[in-house]
mmCIF file of C-alpha atoms in Angstrom:
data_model
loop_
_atom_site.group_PDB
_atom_site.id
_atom_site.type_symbol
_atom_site.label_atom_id
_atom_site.label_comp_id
_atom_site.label_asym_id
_atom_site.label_seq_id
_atom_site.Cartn_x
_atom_site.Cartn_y
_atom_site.Cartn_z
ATOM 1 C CA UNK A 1 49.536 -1.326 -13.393
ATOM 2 C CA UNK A 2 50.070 0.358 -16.851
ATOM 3 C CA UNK A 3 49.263 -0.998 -20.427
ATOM 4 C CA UNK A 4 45.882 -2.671 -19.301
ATOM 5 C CA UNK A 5 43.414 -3.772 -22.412
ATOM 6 C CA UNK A 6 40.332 -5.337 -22.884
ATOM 7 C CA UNK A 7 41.394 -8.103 -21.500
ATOM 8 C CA UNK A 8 43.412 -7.557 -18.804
ATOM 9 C CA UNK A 9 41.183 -4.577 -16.998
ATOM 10 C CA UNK A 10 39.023 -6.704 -14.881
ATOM 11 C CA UNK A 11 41.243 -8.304 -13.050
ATOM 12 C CA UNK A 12 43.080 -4.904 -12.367
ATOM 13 C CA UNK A 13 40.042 -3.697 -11.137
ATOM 14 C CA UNK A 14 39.237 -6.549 -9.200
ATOM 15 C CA UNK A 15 42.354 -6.031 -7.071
ATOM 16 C CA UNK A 16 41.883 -2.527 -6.296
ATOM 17 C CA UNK A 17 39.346 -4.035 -4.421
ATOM 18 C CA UNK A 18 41.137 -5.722 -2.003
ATOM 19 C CA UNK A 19 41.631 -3.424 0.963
ATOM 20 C CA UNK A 20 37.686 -2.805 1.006
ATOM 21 C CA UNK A 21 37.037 -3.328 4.445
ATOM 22 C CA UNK A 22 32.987 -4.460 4.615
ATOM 23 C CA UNK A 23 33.337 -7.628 3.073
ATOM 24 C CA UNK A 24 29.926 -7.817 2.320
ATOM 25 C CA UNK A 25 30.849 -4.683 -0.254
ATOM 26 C CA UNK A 26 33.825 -6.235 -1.645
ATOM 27 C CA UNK A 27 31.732 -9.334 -2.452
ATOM 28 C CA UNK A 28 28.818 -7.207 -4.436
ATOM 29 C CA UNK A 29 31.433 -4.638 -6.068
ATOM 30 C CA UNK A 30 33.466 -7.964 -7.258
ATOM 31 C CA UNK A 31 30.840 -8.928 -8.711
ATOM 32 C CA UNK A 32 29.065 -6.197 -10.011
ATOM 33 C CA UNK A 33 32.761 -5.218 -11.935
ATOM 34 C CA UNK A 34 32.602 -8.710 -13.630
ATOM 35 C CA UNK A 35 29.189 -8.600 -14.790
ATOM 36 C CA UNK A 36 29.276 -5.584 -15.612
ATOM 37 C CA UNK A 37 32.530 -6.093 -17.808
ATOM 38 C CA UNK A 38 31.375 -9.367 -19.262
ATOM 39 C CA UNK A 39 28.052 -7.229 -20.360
ATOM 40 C CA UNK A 40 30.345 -4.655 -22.250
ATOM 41 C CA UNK A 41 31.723 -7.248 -23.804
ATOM 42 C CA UNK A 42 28.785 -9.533 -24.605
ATOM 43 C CA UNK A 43 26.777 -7.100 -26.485
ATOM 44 C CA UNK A 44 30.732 -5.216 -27.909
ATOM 45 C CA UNK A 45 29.299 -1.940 -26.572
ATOM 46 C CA UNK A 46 30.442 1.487 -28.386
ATOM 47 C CA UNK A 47 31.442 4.414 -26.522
ATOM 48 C CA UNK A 48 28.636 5.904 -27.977
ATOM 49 C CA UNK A 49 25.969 3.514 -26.835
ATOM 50 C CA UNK A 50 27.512 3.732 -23.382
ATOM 51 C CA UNK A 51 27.349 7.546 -23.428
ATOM 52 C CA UNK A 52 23.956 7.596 -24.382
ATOM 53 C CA UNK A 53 23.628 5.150 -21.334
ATOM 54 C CA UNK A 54 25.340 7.352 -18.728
ATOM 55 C CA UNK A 55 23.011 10.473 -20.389
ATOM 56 C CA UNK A 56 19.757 8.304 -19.827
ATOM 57 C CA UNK A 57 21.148 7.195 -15.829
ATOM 58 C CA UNK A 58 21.438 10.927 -15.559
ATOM 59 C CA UNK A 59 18.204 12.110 -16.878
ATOM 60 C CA UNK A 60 17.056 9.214 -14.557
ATOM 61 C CA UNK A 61 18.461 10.628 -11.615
ATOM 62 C CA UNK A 62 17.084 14.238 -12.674
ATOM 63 C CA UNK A 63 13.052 13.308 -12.405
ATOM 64 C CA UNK A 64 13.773 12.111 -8.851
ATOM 65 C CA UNK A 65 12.190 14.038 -6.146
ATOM 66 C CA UNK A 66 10.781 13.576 -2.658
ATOM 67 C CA UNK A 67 7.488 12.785 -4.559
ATOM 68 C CA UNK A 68 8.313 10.358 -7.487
ATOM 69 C CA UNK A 69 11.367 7.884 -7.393
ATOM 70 C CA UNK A 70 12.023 7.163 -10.887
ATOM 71 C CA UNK A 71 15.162 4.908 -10.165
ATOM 72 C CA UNK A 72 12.581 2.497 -8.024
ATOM 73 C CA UNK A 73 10.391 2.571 -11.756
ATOM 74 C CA UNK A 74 13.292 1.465 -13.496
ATOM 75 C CA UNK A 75 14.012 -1.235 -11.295
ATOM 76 C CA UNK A 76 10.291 -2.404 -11.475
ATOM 77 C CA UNK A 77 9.876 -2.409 -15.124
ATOM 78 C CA UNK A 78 12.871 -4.538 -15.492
ATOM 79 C CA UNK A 79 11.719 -7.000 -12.759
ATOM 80 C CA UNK A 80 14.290 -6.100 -10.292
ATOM 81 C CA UNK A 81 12.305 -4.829 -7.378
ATOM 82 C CA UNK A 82 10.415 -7.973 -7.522
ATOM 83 C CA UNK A 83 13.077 -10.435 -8.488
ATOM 84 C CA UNK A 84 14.393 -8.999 -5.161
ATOM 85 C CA UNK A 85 11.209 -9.273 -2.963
ATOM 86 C CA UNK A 86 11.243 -12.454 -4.137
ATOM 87 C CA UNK A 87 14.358 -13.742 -2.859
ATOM 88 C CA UNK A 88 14.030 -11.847 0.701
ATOM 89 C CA UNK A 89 10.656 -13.218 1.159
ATOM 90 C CA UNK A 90 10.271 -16.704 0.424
ATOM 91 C CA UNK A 91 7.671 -16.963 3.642
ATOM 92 C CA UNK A 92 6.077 -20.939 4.807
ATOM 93 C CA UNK A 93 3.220 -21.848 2.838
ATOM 94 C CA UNK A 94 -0.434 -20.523 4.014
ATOM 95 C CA UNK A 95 1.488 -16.851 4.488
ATOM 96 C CA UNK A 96 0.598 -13.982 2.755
ATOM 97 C CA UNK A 97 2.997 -12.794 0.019
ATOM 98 C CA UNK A 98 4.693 -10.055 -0.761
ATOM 99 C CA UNK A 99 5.012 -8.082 -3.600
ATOM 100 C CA UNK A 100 6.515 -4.490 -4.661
ATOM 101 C CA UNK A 101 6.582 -1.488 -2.923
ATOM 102 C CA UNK A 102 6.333 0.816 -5.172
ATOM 103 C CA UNK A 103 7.134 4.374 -6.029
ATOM 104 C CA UNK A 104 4.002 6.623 -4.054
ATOM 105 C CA UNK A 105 4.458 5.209 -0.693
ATOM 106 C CA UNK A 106 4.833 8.390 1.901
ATOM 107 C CA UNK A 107 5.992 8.875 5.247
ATOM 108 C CA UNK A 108 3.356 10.508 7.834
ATOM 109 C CA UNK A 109 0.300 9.137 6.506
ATOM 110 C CA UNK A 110 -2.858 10.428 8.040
ATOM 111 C CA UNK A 111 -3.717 7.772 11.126
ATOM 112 C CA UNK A 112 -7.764 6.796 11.029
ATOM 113 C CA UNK A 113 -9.953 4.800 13.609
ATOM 114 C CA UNK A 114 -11.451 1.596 12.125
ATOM 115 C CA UNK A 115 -14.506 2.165 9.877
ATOM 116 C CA UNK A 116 -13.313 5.437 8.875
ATOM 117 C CA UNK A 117 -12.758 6.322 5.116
ATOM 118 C CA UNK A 118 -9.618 6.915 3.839
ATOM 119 C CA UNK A 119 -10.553 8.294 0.580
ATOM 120 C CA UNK A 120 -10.822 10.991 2.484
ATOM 121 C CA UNK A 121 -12.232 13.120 -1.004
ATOM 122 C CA UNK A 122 -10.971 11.302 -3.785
ATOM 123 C CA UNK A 123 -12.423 10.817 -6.403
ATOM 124 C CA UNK A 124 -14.192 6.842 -7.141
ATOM 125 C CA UNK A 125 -16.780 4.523 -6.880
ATOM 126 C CA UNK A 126 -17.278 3.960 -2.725
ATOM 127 C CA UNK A 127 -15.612 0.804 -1.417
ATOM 128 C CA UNK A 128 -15.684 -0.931 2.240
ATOM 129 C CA UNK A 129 -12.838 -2.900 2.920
ATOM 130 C CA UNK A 130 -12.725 -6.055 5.665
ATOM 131 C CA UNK A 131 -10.326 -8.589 6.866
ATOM 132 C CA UNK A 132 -8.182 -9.980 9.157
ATOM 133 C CA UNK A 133 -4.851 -9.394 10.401
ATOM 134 C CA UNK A 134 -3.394 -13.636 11.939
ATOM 135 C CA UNK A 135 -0.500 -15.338 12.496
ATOM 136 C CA UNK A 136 0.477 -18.223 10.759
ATOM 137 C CA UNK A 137 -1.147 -20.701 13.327
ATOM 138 C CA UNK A 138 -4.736 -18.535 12.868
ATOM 139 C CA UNK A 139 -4.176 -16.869 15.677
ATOM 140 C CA UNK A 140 -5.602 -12.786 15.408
ATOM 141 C CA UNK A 141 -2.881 -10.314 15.521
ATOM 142 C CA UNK A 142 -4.553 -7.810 18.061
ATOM 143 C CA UNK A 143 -3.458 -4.101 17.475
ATOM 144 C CA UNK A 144 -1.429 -4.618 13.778
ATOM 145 C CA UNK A 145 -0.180 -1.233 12.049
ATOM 146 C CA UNK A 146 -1.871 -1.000 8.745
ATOM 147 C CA UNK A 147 -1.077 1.313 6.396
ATOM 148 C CA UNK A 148 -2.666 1.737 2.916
ATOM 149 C CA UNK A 149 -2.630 3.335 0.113
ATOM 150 C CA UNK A 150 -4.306 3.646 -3.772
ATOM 151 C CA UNK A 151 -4.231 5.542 -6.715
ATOM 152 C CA UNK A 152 -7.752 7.683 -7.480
ATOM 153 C CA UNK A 153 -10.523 7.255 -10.526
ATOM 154 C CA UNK A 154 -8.211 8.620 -12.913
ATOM 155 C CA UNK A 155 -5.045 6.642 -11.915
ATOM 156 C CA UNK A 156 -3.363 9.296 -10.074
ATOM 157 C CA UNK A 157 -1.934 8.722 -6.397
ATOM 158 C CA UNK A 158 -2.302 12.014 -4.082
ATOM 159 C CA UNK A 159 1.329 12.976 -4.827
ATOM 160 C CA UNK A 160 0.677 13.674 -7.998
ATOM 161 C CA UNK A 161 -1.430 16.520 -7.767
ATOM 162 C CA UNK A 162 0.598 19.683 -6.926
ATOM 163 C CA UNK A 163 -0.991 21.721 -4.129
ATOM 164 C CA UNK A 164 -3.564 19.246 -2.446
ATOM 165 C CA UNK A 165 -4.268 20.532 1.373
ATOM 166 C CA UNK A 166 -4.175 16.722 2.774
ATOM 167 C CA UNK A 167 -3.394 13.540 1.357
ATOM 168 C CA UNK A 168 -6.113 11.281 0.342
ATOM 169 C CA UNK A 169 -6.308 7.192 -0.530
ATOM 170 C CA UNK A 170 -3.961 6.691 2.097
ATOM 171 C CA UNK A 171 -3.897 6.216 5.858
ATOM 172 C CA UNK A 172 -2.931 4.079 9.147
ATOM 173 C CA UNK A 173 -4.753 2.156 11.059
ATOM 174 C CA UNK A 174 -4.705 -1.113 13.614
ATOM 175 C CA UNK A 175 -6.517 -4.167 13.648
ATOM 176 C CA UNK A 176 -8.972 -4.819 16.486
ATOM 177 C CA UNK A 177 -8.609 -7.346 19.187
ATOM 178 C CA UNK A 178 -9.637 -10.103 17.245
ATOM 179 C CA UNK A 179 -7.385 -8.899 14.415
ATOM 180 C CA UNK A 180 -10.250 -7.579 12.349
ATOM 181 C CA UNK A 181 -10.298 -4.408 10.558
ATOM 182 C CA UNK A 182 -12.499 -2.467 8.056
ATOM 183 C CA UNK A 183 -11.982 0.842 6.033
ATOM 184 C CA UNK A 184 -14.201 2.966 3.881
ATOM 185 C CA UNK A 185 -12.408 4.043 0.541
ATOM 186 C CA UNK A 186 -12.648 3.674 -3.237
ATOM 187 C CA UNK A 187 -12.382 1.578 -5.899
ATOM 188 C CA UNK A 188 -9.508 0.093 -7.231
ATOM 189 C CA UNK A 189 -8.928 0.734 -11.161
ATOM 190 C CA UNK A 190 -6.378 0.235 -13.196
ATOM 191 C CA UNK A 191 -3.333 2.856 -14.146
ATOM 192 C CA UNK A 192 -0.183 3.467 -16.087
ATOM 193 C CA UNK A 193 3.004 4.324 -14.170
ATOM 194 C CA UNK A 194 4.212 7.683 -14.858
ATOM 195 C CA UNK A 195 5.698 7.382 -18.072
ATOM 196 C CA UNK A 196 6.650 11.256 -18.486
ATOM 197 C CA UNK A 197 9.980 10.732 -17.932
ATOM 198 C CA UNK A 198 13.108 8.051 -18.736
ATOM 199 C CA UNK A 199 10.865 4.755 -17.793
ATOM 200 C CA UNK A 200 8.367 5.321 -20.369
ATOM 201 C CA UNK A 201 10.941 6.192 -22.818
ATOM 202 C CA UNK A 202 12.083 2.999 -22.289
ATOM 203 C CA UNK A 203 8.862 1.411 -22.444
ATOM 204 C CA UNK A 204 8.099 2.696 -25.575
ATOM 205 C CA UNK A 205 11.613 2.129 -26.918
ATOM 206 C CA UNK A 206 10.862 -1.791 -26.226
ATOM 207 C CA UNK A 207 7.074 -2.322 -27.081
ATOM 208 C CA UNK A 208 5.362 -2.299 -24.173
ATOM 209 C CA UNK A 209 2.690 -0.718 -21.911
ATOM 210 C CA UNK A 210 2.935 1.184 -18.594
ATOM 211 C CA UNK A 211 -0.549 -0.094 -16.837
ATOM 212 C CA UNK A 212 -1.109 -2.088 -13.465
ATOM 213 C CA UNK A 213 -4.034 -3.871 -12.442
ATOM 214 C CA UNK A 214 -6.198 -2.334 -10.240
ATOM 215 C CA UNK A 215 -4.506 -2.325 -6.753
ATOM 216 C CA UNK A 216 -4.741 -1.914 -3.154
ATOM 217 C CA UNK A 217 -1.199 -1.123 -1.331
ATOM 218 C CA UNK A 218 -1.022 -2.905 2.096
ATOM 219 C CA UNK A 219 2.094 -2.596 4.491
ATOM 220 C CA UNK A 220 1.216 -4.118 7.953
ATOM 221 C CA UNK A 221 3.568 -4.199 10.963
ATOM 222 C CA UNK A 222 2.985 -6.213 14.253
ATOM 223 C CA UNK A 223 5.443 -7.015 16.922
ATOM 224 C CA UNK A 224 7.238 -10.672 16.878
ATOM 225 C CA UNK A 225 5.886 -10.879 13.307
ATOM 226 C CA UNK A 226 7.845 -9.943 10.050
ATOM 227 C CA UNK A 227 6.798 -6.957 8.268
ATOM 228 C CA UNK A 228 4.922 -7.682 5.204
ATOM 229 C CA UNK A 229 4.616 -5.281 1.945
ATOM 230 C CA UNK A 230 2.266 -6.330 -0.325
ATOM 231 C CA UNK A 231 -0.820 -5.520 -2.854
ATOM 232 C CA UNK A 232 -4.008 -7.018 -3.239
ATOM 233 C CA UNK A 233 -5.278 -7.302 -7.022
ATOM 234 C CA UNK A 234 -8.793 -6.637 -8.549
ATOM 235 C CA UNK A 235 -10.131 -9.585 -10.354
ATOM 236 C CA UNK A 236 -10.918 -9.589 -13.568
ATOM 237 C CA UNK A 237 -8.685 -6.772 -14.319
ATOM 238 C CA UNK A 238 -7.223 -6.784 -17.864
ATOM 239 C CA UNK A 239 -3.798 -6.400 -16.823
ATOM 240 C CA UNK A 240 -3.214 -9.222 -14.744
ATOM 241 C CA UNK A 241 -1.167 -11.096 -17.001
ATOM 242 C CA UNK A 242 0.968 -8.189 -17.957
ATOM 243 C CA UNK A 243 1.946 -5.968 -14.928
ATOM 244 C CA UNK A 244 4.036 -3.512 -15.914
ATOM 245 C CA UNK A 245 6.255 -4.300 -12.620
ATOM 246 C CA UNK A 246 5.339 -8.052 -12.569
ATOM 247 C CA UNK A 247 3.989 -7.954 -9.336
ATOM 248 C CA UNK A 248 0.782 -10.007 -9.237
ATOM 249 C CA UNK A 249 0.639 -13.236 -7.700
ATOM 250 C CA UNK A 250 -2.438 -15.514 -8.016
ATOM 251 C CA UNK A 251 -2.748 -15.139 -4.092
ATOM 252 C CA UNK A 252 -3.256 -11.747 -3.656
ATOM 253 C CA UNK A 253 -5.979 -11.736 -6.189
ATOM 254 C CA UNK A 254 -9.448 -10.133 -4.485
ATOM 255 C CA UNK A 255 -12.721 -10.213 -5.615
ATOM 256 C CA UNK A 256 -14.676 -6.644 -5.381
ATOM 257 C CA UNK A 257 -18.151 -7.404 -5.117
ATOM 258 C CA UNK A 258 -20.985 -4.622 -6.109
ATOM 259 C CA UNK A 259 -23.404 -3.583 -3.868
ATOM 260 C CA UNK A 260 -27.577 -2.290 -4.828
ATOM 261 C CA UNK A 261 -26.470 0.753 -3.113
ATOM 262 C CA UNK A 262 -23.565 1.408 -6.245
ATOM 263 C CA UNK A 263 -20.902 0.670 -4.018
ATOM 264 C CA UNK A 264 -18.251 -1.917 -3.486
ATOM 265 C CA UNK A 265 -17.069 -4.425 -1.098
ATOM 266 C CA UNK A 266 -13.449 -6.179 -0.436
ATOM 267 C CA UNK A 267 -12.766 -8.980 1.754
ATOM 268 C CA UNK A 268 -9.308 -10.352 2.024
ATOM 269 C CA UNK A 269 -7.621 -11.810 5.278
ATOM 270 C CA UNK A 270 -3.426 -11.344 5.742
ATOM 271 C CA UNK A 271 -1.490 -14.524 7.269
ATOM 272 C CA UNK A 272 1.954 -12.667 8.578
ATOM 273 C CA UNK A 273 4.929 -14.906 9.077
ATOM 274 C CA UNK A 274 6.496 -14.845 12.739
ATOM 275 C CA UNK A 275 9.556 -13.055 13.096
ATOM 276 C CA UNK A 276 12.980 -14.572 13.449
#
């Protein structure tokens, strides 16, 4: 097809579509080409502003590594990642909910036995964490995967320091026979995402600020039961009503309690919906 304008190129492009095999890919590129087009012409985007676009996609693209993911920060700050966890896990009531994954999660965590510490050096205030691993019915998950994983005192996740021996905040371990587990770590304070690179810029381009709550990261795995991914919140944190990623939910809201000793203690218990 020659001659194609402004108003004619969608459809075009729509029908080069047609022989896509996956249909499940034809359906999202259809639709990402129309929304995409109708956005172009919505705001009547200049070549220039879309250049400037493509250059800030690649400088995106460019602070990726294997330790920071700055495409899954770009998604969070504009509420995709949880607009999407939201959709995917709309769990029966009484469950545990998710919330983001986030960009420090790592592969080959450290495993521990129950009571250990997990801090394993890093710096903070000395925490014991308790709970529960059950199903929806109360019944204990026995023998649950749980792997977590926090950011230090300063706000910095292990990742982020070049040229640490062993990672630290972060580790695997299982529940107990009556679902129960405990952990020794730190604190949880609150931090600003990494805004070094195009997230920040964009951040500051649009007035707002790059801190989270104080956080623990929770991902626990059972057989017969979904997988959930969630966080659990410190109370009274400042930033609760402003999440950089919009990831709190009243639920997941914990209440560290001070010790005489200095120290801190967490309790929180994790319903996990069957599996399908």
């Amino acid at each position: 097809m020659r001659n194609l304008n402004q108003h004619t190129i969608t459809k075009a492009v729509i029908e080069r579509l047609a022989d896509t095999q996956d249909e499940r890919l034809k359906e999202i590129m259809t639709s990402l080409v129309q929304h995409l087009h109708a956005f172009a012409r919505e705001v009547e985007l200049t070549e220039d502003e879309w250049f400037k676009g493509i250059q800030y996609l690649t400088a995106t693209g460019q602070m990726c590594d294997d330790k920071r993911q700055e495409f899954i920060l770009l998604s969070d700050v504009l509420g995709l990642s949880m607009l999407t966890v939201a959709m995917n896990n709309d769990k029966p009531a009484g469950c545990t909910e998710a919330t983001v994954f986030g960009p420090f999660h790592v592969d080959g965590a450290p495993h521990y036995a129950d009571g250990d510490d997990v801090a394993n050096g890093a710096a903070g205030i000395p925490c014991r964490v308790r709970g529960t691993v059950k199903g929806l019915n109360g019944e204990p998950v026995a023998g649950a995967v749980i792997e977590v994983w926090q950011a230090d005192a300063q706000g910095n996740y292990d990742v982020q320091y070049p040229g640490l021996d062993e990672p630290q905040a972060r580790g695997v371990l299982k529940s107990g026979p009556d679902g129960r587990f405990h952990f020794r770590t730190i604190v949880a304070e609150a931090y600003p995402i990494p805004s070094d690179g195009t997230v920040g810029e964009l951040l500051r381009a649009t007035g707002r600020h790059p801190w989270r709550p104080a956080h623990l990261h929770f991902m626990i795995k059972a057989p017969r039961y979904e997988t959930l991914v969630t966080h659990v919140f410190r109370k009274g944190d400042q930033y609760l009503d402003s999440d950089a990623v919009f990831g709190v939910r009243e639920s997941l809201v914990g209440d560290w309690l001070a010790q005489p000793d200095g120290s801190y203690t967490l309790d929180f218990d994790f319903v996990l919906n069957p599996g399908k």
